[in-house]
PDB file of C-alpha atoms in Angstrom:
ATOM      1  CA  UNK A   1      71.681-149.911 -68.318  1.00  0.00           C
ATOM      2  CA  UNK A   2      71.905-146.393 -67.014  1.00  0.00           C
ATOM      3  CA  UNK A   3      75.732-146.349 -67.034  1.00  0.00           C
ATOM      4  CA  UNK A   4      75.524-147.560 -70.691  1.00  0.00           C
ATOM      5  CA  UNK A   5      73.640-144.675 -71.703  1.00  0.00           C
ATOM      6  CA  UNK A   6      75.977-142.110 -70.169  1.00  0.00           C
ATOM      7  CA  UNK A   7      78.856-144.073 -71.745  1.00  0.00           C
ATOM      8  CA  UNK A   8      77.275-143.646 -74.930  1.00  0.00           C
ATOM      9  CA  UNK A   9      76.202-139.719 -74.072  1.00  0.00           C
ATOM     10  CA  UNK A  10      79.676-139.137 -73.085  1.00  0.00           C
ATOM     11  CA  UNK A  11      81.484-140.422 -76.591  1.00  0.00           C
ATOM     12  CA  UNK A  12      78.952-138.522 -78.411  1.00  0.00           C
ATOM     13  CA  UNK A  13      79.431-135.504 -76.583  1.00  0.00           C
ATOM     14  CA  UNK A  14      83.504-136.236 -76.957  1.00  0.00           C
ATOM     15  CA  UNK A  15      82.458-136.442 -80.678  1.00  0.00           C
ATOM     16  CA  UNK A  16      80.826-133.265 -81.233  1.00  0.00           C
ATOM     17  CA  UNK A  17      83.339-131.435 -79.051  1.00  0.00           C
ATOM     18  CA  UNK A  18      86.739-132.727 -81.121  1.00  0.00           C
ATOM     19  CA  UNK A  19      84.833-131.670 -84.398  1.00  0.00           C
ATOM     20  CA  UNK A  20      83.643-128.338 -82.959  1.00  0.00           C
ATOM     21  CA  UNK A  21      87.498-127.678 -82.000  1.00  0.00           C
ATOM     22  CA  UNK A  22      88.495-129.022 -85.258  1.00  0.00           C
ATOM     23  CA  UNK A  23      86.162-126.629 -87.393  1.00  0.00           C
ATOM     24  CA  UNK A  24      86.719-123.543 -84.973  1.00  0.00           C
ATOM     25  CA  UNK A  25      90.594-124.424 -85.659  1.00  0.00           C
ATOM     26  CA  UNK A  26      90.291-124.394 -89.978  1.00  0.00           C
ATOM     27  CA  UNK A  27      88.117-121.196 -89.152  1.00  0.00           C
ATOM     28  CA  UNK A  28      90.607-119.393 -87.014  1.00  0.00           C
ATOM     29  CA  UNK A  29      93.539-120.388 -89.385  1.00  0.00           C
ATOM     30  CA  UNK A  30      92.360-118.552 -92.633  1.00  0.00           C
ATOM     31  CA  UNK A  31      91.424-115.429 -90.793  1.00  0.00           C
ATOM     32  CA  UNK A  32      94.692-115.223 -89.292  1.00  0.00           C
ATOM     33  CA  UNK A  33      96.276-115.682 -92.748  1.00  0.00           C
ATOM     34  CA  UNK A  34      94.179-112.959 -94.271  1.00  0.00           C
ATOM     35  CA  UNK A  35      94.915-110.893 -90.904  1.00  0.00           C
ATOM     36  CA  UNK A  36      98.607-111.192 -90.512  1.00  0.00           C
ATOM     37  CA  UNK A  37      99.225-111.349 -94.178  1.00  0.00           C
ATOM     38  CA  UNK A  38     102.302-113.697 -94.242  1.00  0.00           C
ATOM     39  CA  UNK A  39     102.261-115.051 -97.280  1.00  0.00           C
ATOM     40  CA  UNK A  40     101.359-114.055-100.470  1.00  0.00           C
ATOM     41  CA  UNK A  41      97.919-113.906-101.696  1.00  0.00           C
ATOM     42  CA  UNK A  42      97.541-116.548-104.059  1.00  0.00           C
ATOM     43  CA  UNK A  43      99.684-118.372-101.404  1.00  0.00           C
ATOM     44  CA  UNK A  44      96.873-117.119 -98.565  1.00  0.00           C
ATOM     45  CA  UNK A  45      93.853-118.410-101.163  1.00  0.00           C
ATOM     46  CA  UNK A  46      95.240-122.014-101.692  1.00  0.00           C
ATOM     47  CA  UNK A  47      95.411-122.390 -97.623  1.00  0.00           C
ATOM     48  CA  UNK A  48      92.276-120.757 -97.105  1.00  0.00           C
ATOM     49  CA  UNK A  49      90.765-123.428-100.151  1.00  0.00           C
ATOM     50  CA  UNK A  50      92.581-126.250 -98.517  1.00  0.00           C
ATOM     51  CA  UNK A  51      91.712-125.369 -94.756  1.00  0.00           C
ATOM     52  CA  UNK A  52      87.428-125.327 -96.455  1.00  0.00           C
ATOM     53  CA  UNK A  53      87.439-128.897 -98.006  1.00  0.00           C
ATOM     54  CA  UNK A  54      89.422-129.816 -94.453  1.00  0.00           C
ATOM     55  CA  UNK A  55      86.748-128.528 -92.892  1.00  0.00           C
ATOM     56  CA  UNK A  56      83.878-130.021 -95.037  1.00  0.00           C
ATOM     57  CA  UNK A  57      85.480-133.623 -94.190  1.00  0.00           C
ATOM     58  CA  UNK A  58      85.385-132.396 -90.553  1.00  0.00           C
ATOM     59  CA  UNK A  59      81.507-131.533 -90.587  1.00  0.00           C
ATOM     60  CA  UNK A  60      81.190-135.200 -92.381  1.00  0.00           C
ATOM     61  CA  UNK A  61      82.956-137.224 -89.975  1.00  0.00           C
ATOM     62  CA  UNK A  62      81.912-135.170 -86.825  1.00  0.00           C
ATOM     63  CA  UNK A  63      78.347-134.193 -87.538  1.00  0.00           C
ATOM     64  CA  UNK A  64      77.005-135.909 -89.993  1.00  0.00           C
ATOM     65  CA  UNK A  65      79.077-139.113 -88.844  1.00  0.00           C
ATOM     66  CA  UNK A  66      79.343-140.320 -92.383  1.00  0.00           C
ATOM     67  CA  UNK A  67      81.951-142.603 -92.810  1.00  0.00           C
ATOM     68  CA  UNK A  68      82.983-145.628 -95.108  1.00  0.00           C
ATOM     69  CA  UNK A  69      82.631-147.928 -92.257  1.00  0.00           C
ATOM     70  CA  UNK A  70      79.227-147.321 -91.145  1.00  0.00           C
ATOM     71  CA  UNK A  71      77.629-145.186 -93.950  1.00  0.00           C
ATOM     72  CA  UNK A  72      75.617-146.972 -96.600  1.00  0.00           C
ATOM     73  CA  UNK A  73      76.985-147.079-100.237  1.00  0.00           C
ATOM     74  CA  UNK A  74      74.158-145.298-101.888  1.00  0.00           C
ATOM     75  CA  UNK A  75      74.286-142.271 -98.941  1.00  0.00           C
ATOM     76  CA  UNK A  76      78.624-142.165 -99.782  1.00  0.00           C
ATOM     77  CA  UNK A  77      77.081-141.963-103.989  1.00  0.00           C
ATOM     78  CA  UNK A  78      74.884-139.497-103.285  1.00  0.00           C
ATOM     79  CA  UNK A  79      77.247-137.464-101.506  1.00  0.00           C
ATOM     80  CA  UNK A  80      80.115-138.143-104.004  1.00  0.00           C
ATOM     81  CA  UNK A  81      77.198-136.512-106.709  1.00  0.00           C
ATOM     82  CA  UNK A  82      76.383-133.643-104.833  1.00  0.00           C
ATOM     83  CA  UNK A  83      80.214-132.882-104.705  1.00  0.00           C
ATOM     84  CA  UNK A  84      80.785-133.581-108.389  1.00  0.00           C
ATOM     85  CA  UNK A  85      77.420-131.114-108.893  1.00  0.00           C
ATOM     86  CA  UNK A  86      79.037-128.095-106.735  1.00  0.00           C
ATOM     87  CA  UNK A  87      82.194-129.104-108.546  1.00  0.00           C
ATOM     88  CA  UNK A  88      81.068-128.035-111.897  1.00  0.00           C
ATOM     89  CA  UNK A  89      78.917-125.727-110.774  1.00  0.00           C
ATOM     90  CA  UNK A  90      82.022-123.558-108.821  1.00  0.00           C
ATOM     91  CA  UNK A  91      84.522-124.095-111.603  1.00  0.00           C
ATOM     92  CA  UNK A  92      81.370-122.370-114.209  1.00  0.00           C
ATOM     93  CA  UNK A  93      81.002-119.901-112.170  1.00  0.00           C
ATOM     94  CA  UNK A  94      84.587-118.828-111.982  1.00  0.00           C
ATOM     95  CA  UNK A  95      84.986-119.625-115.433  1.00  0.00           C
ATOM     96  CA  UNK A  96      82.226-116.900-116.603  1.00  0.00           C
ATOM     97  CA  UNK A  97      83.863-114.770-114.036  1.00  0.00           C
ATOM     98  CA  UNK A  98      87.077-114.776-115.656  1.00  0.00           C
ATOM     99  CA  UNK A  99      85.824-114.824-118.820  1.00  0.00           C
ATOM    100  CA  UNK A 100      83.642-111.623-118.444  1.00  0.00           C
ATOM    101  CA  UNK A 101      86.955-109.737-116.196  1.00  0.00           C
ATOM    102  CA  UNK A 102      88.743-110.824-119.669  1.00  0.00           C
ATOM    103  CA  UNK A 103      86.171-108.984-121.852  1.00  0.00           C
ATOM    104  CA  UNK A 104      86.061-105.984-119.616  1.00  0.00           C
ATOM    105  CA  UNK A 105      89.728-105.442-119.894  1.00  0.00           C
ATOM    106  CA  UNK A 106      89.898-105.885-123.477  1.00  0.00           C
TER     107      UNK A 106
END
């Protein structure tokens, strides 16, 4: 019974470790970009945008341990809502952005 536990402690711990490394990886990678300045910047923001929605599957899987195994349907619809709700409200936000740089420069 005991070694069961420690089995158990043991993959969970080898859990949280591979998705710490994994996050502290898509963090170091878009600083580096932005340090180093190798590519160009619009090059630099889509790897920085795809290295955060990596990164927000990683905290999913890792440390929320949602997954379409295990996870019940109405926790992955939830989730799926949330997303569609930052969704629209990001792409407003950068829309009024835009729209108000446009006016400015007009």
């Amino acid at each position: 019974m005991n070694d069961a536990h420690a089995d158990a402690a043991r993959r969970r711990l080898k859990v949280y470790l591979t998705g710490f490394v994994l996050a502290l990886v898509l963090t170091v990678i878009p600083f580096g970009l932005v340090a180093q300045g190798f590519f160009s910047p619009a090059l630099t923001i889509a790897a920085i945008a795809v290295a955060a929605v990596i990164q927000v599957l990683v905290h999913l899987r890792f440390f929320l341990h949602l997954d379409l195994k295990s996870t019940p349907r109405e926790n992955l619809l939830v989730l799926a809502f949330a997303a569609i709700l930052i969704g629209i409200m990001l792409g407003g936000s950068f829309w009024i952005m835009f729209d108000l740089h446009y006016r400015m420069m007009v």
